Coordinates of C-alpha atoms in Angstrom, one line a residue:
X1 CA 4.6 21.7 47.4
X2 CA 2.0 21.0 44.7
X3 CA -1.1 23.1 44.2
X4 CA -4.4 21.5 43.5
X5 CA -6.6 22.9 40.7
X6 CA -9.7 23.1 43.0
X7 CA -7.7 25.1 45.5
X8 CA -6.4 27.4 42.7
X9 CA -9.9 27.9 41.5
X10 CA -11.3 28.8 45.0
X11 CA -8.6 31.3 45.5
X12 CA -9.5 33.2 42.3
X13 CA -12.2 35.8 41.5
X14 CA -15.1 34.4 39.5
X15 CA -13.9 36.1 36.3
X16 CA -10.5 34.6 36.6
X17 CA -11.9 31.1 37.4
X18 CA -13.9 31.2 34.1
X19 CA -10.7 32.2 32.2
X20 CA -8.8 29.4 33.7
X21 CA -11.4 26.9 33.0
X22 CA -11.4 28.2 29.3
X23 CA -7.7 27.7 29.2
X24 CA -7.9 24.1 30.3
X25 CA -10.8 23.3 27.9
X26 CA -8.8 24.8 25.0
X27 CA -5.8 22.5 26.0
X28 CA -8.0 19.6 25.5
X29 CA -9.4 21.0 22.3
X30 CA -6.0 21.3 20.6
X31 CA -4.3 18.2 22.0
X32 CA -3.6 15.5 19.3
X33 CA -4.4 13.0 22.1
X34 CA -7.9 11.7 22.7
X35 CA -9.7 12.8 25.9
X36 CA -12.9 11.4 27.3
X37 CA -14.8 12.3 30.4
X38 CA -17.8 10.2 31.7
X39 CA -20.3 10.8 34.6
X40 CA -20.9 8.2 37.4
X41 CA -23.6 6.5 35.2
X42 CA -21.1 6.1 32.4
X43 CA -22.5 8.7 30.1
X44 CA -20.1 10.8 28.0
X45 CA -20.0 14.4 29.3
X46 CA -16.9 15.5 27.2
X47 CA -15.0 14.2 24.3
X48 CA -12.4 16.3 22.4
X49 CA -12.1 16.7 18.6
X50 CA -9.0 14.4 18.2
X51 CA -11.0 11.5 19.7
X52 CA -14.0 12.3 17.6
X53 CA -12.0 12.2 14.5
X54 CA -10.3 8.9 15.2
X55 CA -13.6 7.3 16.2
X56 CA -15.4 8.9 13.2
X57 CA -18.3 10.3 15.4
X58 CA -19.8 13.7 15.9
X59 CA -19.4 15.3 19.3
X60 CA -23.0 16.2 19.4
X61 CA -23.9 12.6 18.7
X62 CA -21.5 11.2 21.4
X63 CA -22.3 13.6 24.3
X64 CA -24.9 12.0 26.6
X65 CA -24.6 8.5 25.2
X66 CA -23.3 5.6 27.2
X67 CA -19.6 5.3 26.7
X68 CA -19.9 1.7 25.8
X69 CA -21.7 2.5 22.8
X70 CA -19.0 4.8 21.4
X71 CA -15.9 3.1 22.8
X72 CA -17.0 -0.6 22.9
X73 CA -13.8 -1.9 24.6
X74 CA -13.6 0.8 27.3
X75 CA -12.4 -0.2 30.7
X76 CA -13.8 3.0 32.5
X77 CA -17.1 1.3 33.5
X78 CA -15.4 -1.7 35.1
X79 CA -13.0 0.5 36.9
X80 CA -15.9 2.6 38.4
X81 CA -17.9 -0.5 39.3
X82 CA -14.8 -1.9 41.2
X83 CA -14.2 1.5 42.7
X84 CA -10.6 1.2 41.4
X85 CA -9.0 4.6 42.1
X86 CA -5.5 3.7 41.0
X87 CA -4.2 5.6 37.9
X88 CA -3.3 3.4 35.0
X89 CA -0.5 5.2 33.0
X90 CA 0.7 4.5 29.5
X91 CA -1.0 1.0 29.2
X92 CA -0.7 -0.6 25.7
X93 CA -4.3 -1.3 24.8
X94 CA -5.3 -3.4 21.8
X95 CA -7.9 -1.9 19.6
X96 CA -11.0 -3.5 17.9
X97 CA -10.8 -4.0 14.1
X98 CA -11.9 -0.8 12.2
X99 CA -12.1 1.1 15.6
X100 CA -9.9 4.1 14.5
X101 CA -9.6 5.8 11.2
X102 CA -5.8 5.3 11.3
X103 CA -6.2 1.6 11.9
X104 CA -4.1 1.6 15.0
X105 CA -3.5 -2.0 16.2
X106 CA -2.7 -0.6 19.6
X107 CA -3.0 2.7 21.4
X108 CA -1.4 3.9 24.7
X109 CA -4.1 4.7 27.4
X110 CA -4.0 6.6 30.7
X111 CA -7.2 6.5 32.7
X112 CA -8.5 7.0 36.2
X113 CA -11.7 7.1 38.3
X114 CA -12.2 10.5 40.0
X115 CA -13.7 10.6 43.6
X116 CA -14.9 13.7 45.5
X117 CA -13.6 14.5 49.1
X118 CA -16.1 12.1 50.6
X119 CA -15.0 9.2 48.4
X120 CA -18.1 9.4 46.0
X121 CA -17.3 8.7 42.3
X122 CA -18.0 11.8 40.2
X123 CA -16.8 10.3 36.9
X124 CA -13.8 8.9 35.1
X125 CA -11.2 10.2 32.6
X126 CA -9.5 8.6 29.7
X127 CA -6.5 9.8 27.7
X128 CA -5.5 8.0 24.4
X129 CA -2.2 8.5 22.7
X130 CA -2.3 7.4 19.1
X131 CA 1.0 5.6 18.0
X132 CA 0.9 6.5 14.3
X133 CA 0.2 10.2 15.0
X134 CA 3.2 10.2 17.6
X135 CA 5.4 8.6 15.0
X136 CA 4.4 11.1 12.4
X137 CA 5.4 13.9 14.8
X138 CA 8.7 12.2 15.4
X139 CA 9.4 11.9 11.7
X140 CA 8.8 15.7 11.3
X141 CA 11.7 16.7 13.4
X142 CA 14.8 17.6 11.3
X143 CA 17.3 16.6 13.9
X144 CA 16.8 13.8 16.4
X145 CA 19.1 12.5 19.1
X146 CA 20.0 8.8 19.3
X147 CA 17.9 8.4 22.4
X148 CA 14.8 9.9 20.7
X149 CA 15.4 7.6 17.7
X150 CA 15.6 4.7 19.9
X151 CA 12.4 5.4 21.7
X152 CA 10.6 6.0 18.5
X153 CA 11.6 2.5 17.4
X154 CA 10.6 1.1 20.7
X155 CA 7.2 2.7 20.5
X156 CA 6.7 1.3 17.1
X157 CA 7.8 -2.2 18.1
X158 CA 5.5 -2.1 21.1
X159 CA 2.6 -1.5 18.8
X160 CA 3.5 -4.1 16.3
X161 CA 5.0 -6.9 18.4
X162 CA 3.7 -7.4 22.0
X163 CA 5.8 -10.2 23.4
X164 CA 4.3 -12.4 26.1
X165 CA 4.8 -16.0 27.4
X166 CA 1.3 -16.8 26.1
X167 CA 2.5 -16.0 22.5
X168 CA 5.4 -18.4 22.6
X169 CA 4.1 -21.3 20.6
X170 CA 4.3 -24.9 21.8
X171 CA 3.0 -27.1 24.4
X172 CA 5.5 -29.9 24.7
X173 CA 6.7 -30.9 28.1
X174 CA 10.3 -29.6 27.3
X175 CA 9.0 -26.1 26.3
X176 CA 6.5 -25.8 29.1
X177 CA 9.3 -26.5 31.6
X178 CA 11.5 -23.8 30.1
X179 CA 8.6 -21.3 30.1
X180 CA 8.0 -22.0 33.8
X181 CA 11.5 -21.3 34.7
X182 CA 11.5 -18.1 32.5
X183 CA 8.4 -16.8 34.3
X184 CA 10.3 -17.2 37.6
X185 CA 13.2 -15.4 36.2
X186 CA 11.0 -12.5 35.3
X187 CA 10.2 -11.9 38.9
X188 CA 13.7 -10.7 39.7
X189 CA 16.6 -9.0 38.2
X190 CA 19.2 -11.7 38.1
X191 CA 21.2 -12.3 34.9
X192 CA 19.8 -14.8 32.5
X193 CA 21.8 -16.8 30.1
X194 CA 19.8 -18.3 27.1
X195 CA 21.5 -21.1 25.2
X196 CA 20.3 -23.2 22.3
X197 CA 20.8 -23.7 18.6
X198 CA 20.1 -21.1 16.0
X199 CA 16.5 -20.4 15.3
X200 CA 15.1 -21.9 18.6
X201 CA 13.6 -18.6 19.8
X202 CA 16.2 -17.2 22.3
X203 CA 15.3 -13.6 21.6
X204 CA 11.6 -14.3 21.9
X205 CA 12.2 -15.7 25.4
X206 CA 14.4 -12.5 26.2
X207 CA 11.4 -10.2 25.2
X208 CA 9.0 -12.3 27.1
X209 CA 11.0 -12.1 30.3
X210 CA 11.5 -8.4 29.9
X211 CA 7.8 -7.7 29.4
X212 CA 6.8 -9.9 32.2
X213 CA 9.1 -8.2 34.6
X214 CA 8.9 -4.9 36.6
X215 CA 11.0 -3.3 33.8
X216 CA 8.4 -3.7 31.2
X217 CA 7.8 0.0 30.8
X218 CA 11.5 0.7 30.3
X219 CA 13.7 0.1 27.3
X220 CA 14.6 -3.3 25.8
X221 CA 17.9 -2.8 24.0
X222 CA 19.5 -5.5 21.9
X223 CA 23.0 -5.6 20.7
X224 CA 24.3 -8.4 18.4
X225 CA 27.8 -9.2 19.5
X226 CA 28.6 -11.0 16.3
X227 CA 27.6 -8.2 14.0
X228 CA 29.9 -5.4 15.5
X229 CA 33.5 -4.9 14.4
X230 CA 35.9 -5.3 17.2
X231 CA 37.3 -1.8 17.0
X232 CA 33.7 -0.3 17.3
X233 CA 32.6 -2.5 20.2
X234 CA 33.5 -0.2 23.0
X235 CA 32.0 2.9 21.6
X236 CA 28.7 1.0 20.7
X237 CA 28.4 -0.3 24.2
X238 CA 29.6 2.6 26.2
X239 CA 29.1 5.6 24.0
X240 CA 31.5 8.5 23.6
X241 CA 31.8 12.4 24.1
X242 CA 32.5 14.7 21.3
X243 CA 36.1 14.6 20.4
X244 CA 36.8 11.3 22.2
X245 CA 38.7 10.0 19.0
X246 CA 39.2 10.9 15.4
X247 CA 35.9 10.7 13.5
X248 CA 33.8 11.0 16.7
X249 CA 30.4 12.4 15.9
X250 CA 29.7 16.0 17.0
X251 CA 27.9 16.1 20.2
X252 CA 28.9 12.5 21.0
X253 CA 26.8 9.4 21.1
X254 CA 25.0 7.4 23.8
X255 CA 26.0 3.8 24.2
X256 CA 23.6 0.8 24.3
X257 CA 24.1 0.3 28.0
X258 CA 23.1 3.9 28.8
X259 CA 20.1 3.6 26.5
X260 CA 19.0 0.5 28.4
X261 CA 19.1 2.3 31.8
X262 CA 16.2 1.2 33.8
X263 CA 15.4 -1.5 31.4
X264 CA 16.9 -4.7 29.9
X265 CA 20.1 -5.1 27.9
X266 CA 20.0 -8.1 25.6
X267 CA 23.4 -9.4 24.6
X268 CA 22.8 -11.6 21.7
X269 CA 25.6 -14.0 20.5
X270 CA 27.5 -13.2 23.6
X271 CA 29.9 -16.1 22.7
X272 CA 31.3 -13.9 19.9
X273 CA 32.2 -10.9 22.2
X274 CA 35.9 -10.0 22.0
X275 CA 37.9 -11.0 25.1
X276 CA 39.0 -7.3 25.5
X277 CA 35.3 -6.4 25.8
X278 CA 34.5 -9.4 28.2
X279 CA 36.7 -7.7 30.8
X280 CA 34.9 -4.4 30.5
X281 CA 31.4 -6.1 30.6
X282 CA 32.4 -8.1 33.7
X283 CA 33.2 -4.7 35.4
X284 CA 29.9 -3.3 34.4
X285 CA 28.1 -6.4 36.0
X286 CA 30.1 -6.0 39.2
X287 CA 30.3 -2.3 39.6
X288 CA 27.0 -1.3 38.0
X289 CA 28.6 1.8 36.4
X290 CA 30.1 2.7 33.1
X291 CA 32.7 5.1 31.8
X292 CA 31.9 6.9 28.7
X293 CA 34.8 7.2 26.1
X294 CA 36.4 10.7 26.4
X295 CA 34.9 11.3 29.9
X296 CA 36.5 11.3 33.2
X297 CA 33.6 10.4 35.5
X298 CA 31.6 7.1 35.8
X299 CA 27.8 6.9 35.3
X300 CA 25.7 4.6 37.5
X301 CA 23.4 2.4 35.6
X302 CA 20.5 0.2 36.5
X303 CA 20.0 -2.6 33.9
X304 CA 19.0 -6.2 33.9
X305 CA 21.3 -8.3 31.5
X306 CA 20.0 -11.1 29.5
X307 CA 22.6 -12.9 27.2
X308 CA 22.2 -15.5 24.5
X309 CA 24.5 -17.8 22.6
X310 CA 24.4 -20.9 20.4
X311 CA 27.9 -21.8 21.4
X312 CA 29.2 -24.2 24.1
X313 CA 30.6 -21.6 26.5
X314 CA 32.3 -24.1 28.7
X315 CA 34.1 -25.5 25.6
X316 CA 34.9 -21.9 24.5
X317 CA 36.4 -21.3 28.1
X318 CA 38.6 -24.4 27.8
X319 CA 40.0 -23.1 24.5
X320 CA 40.7 -19.5 25.9
X321 CA 38.0 -17.7 23.9
X322 CA 35.7 -16.9 26.8
X323 CA 36.4 -15.7 30.4
X324 CA 35.4 -18.2 33.0
X325 CA 34.6 -15.3 35.5
X326 CA 32.2 -13.6 33.1
X327 CA 30.5 -17.0 32.3
X328 CA 29.7 -17.4 36.0
X329 CA 28.4 -13.8 36.3
X330 CA 26.1 -14.4 33.3
X331 CA 25.0 -17.9 34.2
X332 CA 22.8 -17.1 37.3
X333 CA 19.7 -18.3 35.6
X334 CA 20.3 -20.7 32.8
X335 CA 17.7 -21.5 30.1
X336 CA 18.6 -24.1 27.4
X337 CA 15.9 -23.8 24.7
X338 CA 15.4 -27.3 23.2
X339 CA 15.6 -27.7 19.4
X340 CA 12.6 -28.5 17.4
X341 CA 13.6 -32.0 16.7
X342 CA 13.4 -32.7 20.4
X343 CA 9.8 -31.4 20.6
X344 CA 8.2 -32.8 17.5
X345 CA 4.8 -32.4 19.0
X346 CA 5.2 -28.6 18.6
X347 CA 5.8 -28.8 14.8
X348 CA 2.1 -29.1 13.9
X349 CA 1.4 -25.9 16.0
X350 CA 4.0 -23.9 14.2
X351 CA 2.8 -25.2 10.8
X352 CA -0.7 -24.1 11.7
X353 CA 0.4 -20.8 13.0
X354 CA 2.6 -19.8 10.0
X355 CA 0.1 -21.0 7.4
X356 CA -2.8 -19.1 9.2
X357 CA -0.8 -15.9 9.1
X358 CA -0.1 -16.3 5.4
X359 CA -3.8 -17.2 4.6
X360 CA -4.9 -14.1 6.3
X361 CA -2.5 -12.0 4.6
X362 CA -3.3 -13.2 1.2
X363 CA -6.9 -14.1 1.8
X364 CA -6.5 -17.7 0.8
X365 CA -7.4 -21.1 2.4
X366 CA -4.3 -23.2 1.7
X367 CA -3.6 -26.2 3.8
X368 CA -1.2 -29.0 4.0
X369 CA -1.8 -32.6 3.1
X370 CA -1.4 -35.3 5.7
X371 CA 1.7 -36.6 3.8
X372 CA 3.3 -33.2 3.7
X373 CA 2.7 -32.7 7.5
X374 CA 4.2 -36.1 8.2
X375 CA 7.2 -35.2 6.1
X376 CA 7.7 -32.0 8.0
X377 CA 7.3 -33.8 11.3
X378 CA 10.0 -36.3 10.3
X379 CA 12.5 -33.8 9.2
X380 CA 15.4 -32.9 11.9
X381 CA 15.2 -29.2 11.4
X382 CA 18.8 -28.0 11.9
X383 CA 17.7 -24.5 11.5
X384 CA 14.8 -25.1 13.9
X385 CA 11.7 -22.7 14.0
X386 CA 13.2 -20.2 11.5
X387 CA 13.9 -23.0 9.0
X388 CA 10.4 -24.3 9.4
X389 CA 8.9 -20.9 8.7
X390 CA 10.9 -20.6 5.6
X391 CA 9.8 -24.1 4.4
X392 CA 6.2 -23.3 5.1
X393 CA 6.3 -20.0 3.1
X394 CA 8.3 -21.8 0.2
X395 CA 5.7 -24.6 0.0
X396 CA 2.8 -22.2 0.1
X397 CA 4.3 -20.3 -2.9
X398 CA 4.9 -23.5 -4.9
X399 CA 1.3 -24.7 -4.2
X400 CA -0.3 -21.4 -5.4
X401 CA -2.4 -21.1 -2.4
X402 CA -4.1 -24.5 -2.8
X403 CA -3.4 -27.9 -1.2
X404 CA 0.2 -28.2 -0.2
X405 CA 1.6 -31.6 -1.1
X406 CA 4.9 -33.3 -0.5
X407 CA 6.3 -32.2 -3.9
X408 CA 5.8 -28.6 -2.8
X409 CA 8.2 -28.8 0.1
X410 CA 11.9 -27.6 -0.2
X411 CA 14.0 -30.1 -2.3
X412 CA 16.2 -31.2 0.7
X413 CA 13.1 -32.3 2.6
X414 CA 11.7 -34.2 -0.4
X415 CA 15.0 -35.7 -1.1
X416 CA 15.4 -36.9 2.5
X417 CA 11.9 -38.6 2.2
X418 CA 12.8 -40.2 -1.1
X419 CA 16.0 -41.6 0.2
X420 CA 14.3 -43.5 3.0
X421 CA 14.6 -47.3 2.6
X422 CA 11.9 -48.7 0.4
X423 CA 10.5 -52.1 0.0
X424 CA 12.4 -52.6 -3.3
X425 CA 15.9 -54.1 -3.6
X426 CA 18.7 -51.5 -3.0
X427 CA 22.5 -52.0 -3.2
X428 CA 24.9 -50.7 -0.6
X429 CA 26.4 -48.2 -3.2
X430 CA 22.8 -46.9 -3.9
X431 CA 22.2 -46.4 -0.1
X432 CA 25.5 -44.6 0.3
X433 CA 24.9 -42.2 -2.6
X434 CA 21.3 -41.5 -1.3
X435 CA 22.6 -40.5 2.1
X436 CA 25.4 -38.4 0.5
X437 CA 23.0 -36.5 -1.7
X438 CA 20.7 -35.8 1.2
X439 CA 23.7 -34.6 3.3
X440 CA 24.9 -32.2 0.6
X441 CA 21.3 -30.8 -0.1
X442 CA 20.9 -30.3 3.7
X443 CA 24.1 -28.4 4.0
X444 CA 23.3 -26.2 1.0
X445 CA 20.0 -25.3 2.4
X446 CA 21.5 -24.6 5.9
X447 CA 24.1 -22.3 4.4
X448 CA 21.7 -20.6 1.8
X449 CA 23.6 -22.2 -1.1
X450 CA 26.8 -20.4 -0.3
X451 CA 29.3 -22.8 -1.9
X452 CA 32.3 -21.8 0.1
X453 CA 30.6 -22.1 3.5
X454 CA 28.9 -25.4 2.5
X455 CA 32.2 -26.9 1.3
X456 CA 34.0 -25.8 4.4
X457 CA 31.1 -27.4 6.5
X458 CA 31.5 -30.6 4.5
X459 CA 35.3 -30.7 4.7
X460 CA 35.7 -30.8 1.0
X461 CA 37.1 -28.5 -1.8
X462 CA 34.7 -26.3 -3.6
X463 CA 35.5 -28.0 -7.0
X464 CA 34.6 -31.4 -5.4
X465 CA 31.3 -30.0 -4.2
X466 CA 30.5 -28.8 -7.6
X467 CA 31.3 -32.2 -9.1
X468 CA 29.1 -33.9 -6.7
X469 CA 26.2 -31.4 -7.2
X470 CA 26.5 -32.2 -11.0
X471 CA 26.6 -35.9 -10.4
X472 CA 23.4 -35.9 -8.3
X473 CA 21.6 -33.2 -10.4
X474 CA 21.5 -30.6 -7.6
X475 CA 20.8 -27.2 -8.7
X476 CA 23.4 -24.5 -7.9
X477 CA 20.7 -22.1 -7.0
X478 CA 17.7 -22.7 -4.5
X479 CA 14.4 -23.4 -6.2

């Protein structure tokens, strides 16, 4: 049975009550978190040193002033006016520019309105956790468990990248339809399978679903199935106890599934998961429990699984590389993210967004010419949004922050434009060579000028590719 502070105070002699109040006041004074108390009229009656420091105000100047003059984006007044007595815990709150000394973009806020026994409001309380201060404290620890490391990264990511459906760029009909389905998926815990080409934004959708769901205050753990060696996959996913195998870390290690407990496990590139692990993942989805390597007991887990792939899983199933039963387990809610070439009306939105970010970062006013925008809109974008962002950054660099013309665009885009049929006479041989040159440049760009991968993609030998590059005057390095 919990003991209320007021009951404890009434049970103590007056001298002890004063001592207890001093202890509570000292607790607020030494806390690195910001504390603020306001009266029913919204005037500040207490503010602790940590909050004064961050706001760069003197306590003597703050006491007695309306809280809106000191904390301009406070929510305490609105909550008192609405008689909202619910307690908001650990809410990510966006700050105003220059609001805090440490230039925190976000803080974590807990606040509540306080009523007396008769339901009359006697004031409101706010507590603010400063993310950068929290991370400094984490960095000061000499030894940190995997779980604590993960939560530190999670906290930092929350402060820097707050994923919502509203921040997913694009208003084409195709994208709006996908977002509508994704919003519905966020209302339940069913497994989601995200499909689409590389660079279409599958991970962005996974984040948005998680943060719109009831699991938003729990971990979002990503694992790239294509980047983990097969022999390490099981230990990465399930974790292990000390001594489970030769070379196992002292104290063991928690697996990604256990770290995601209560939250969302995002399995990126699920099409590259080894068949041996597909069986184990299927059991996790069916039984909702895991067995840690080196252990004898199972551990119940509560996770929501979102998987993503750019592969054609039905085709992978037909070729024996993916389990059909796992596919049906994952494919409860299917979202196929359309490629950029199928939603060309969104290209201008992405161009404006990327260039606006660059201009803000470097304090410039660069802009694309109409011809350059038209060229970008007519390009098929095999690398989708990721490729478009790279093209915008490259063009900005070549234009030195001024007007971005067609000539500043990446070579393979410019070449594609120049190879379009013109009004002048052209022979068939010229047209064939123009198409071949464009095709080679496009492949080189797609594979980041890796000659072996490009040659394999084109189905020719590396020496043949070199000869064709020399023939067409294509540089062997991007630029």
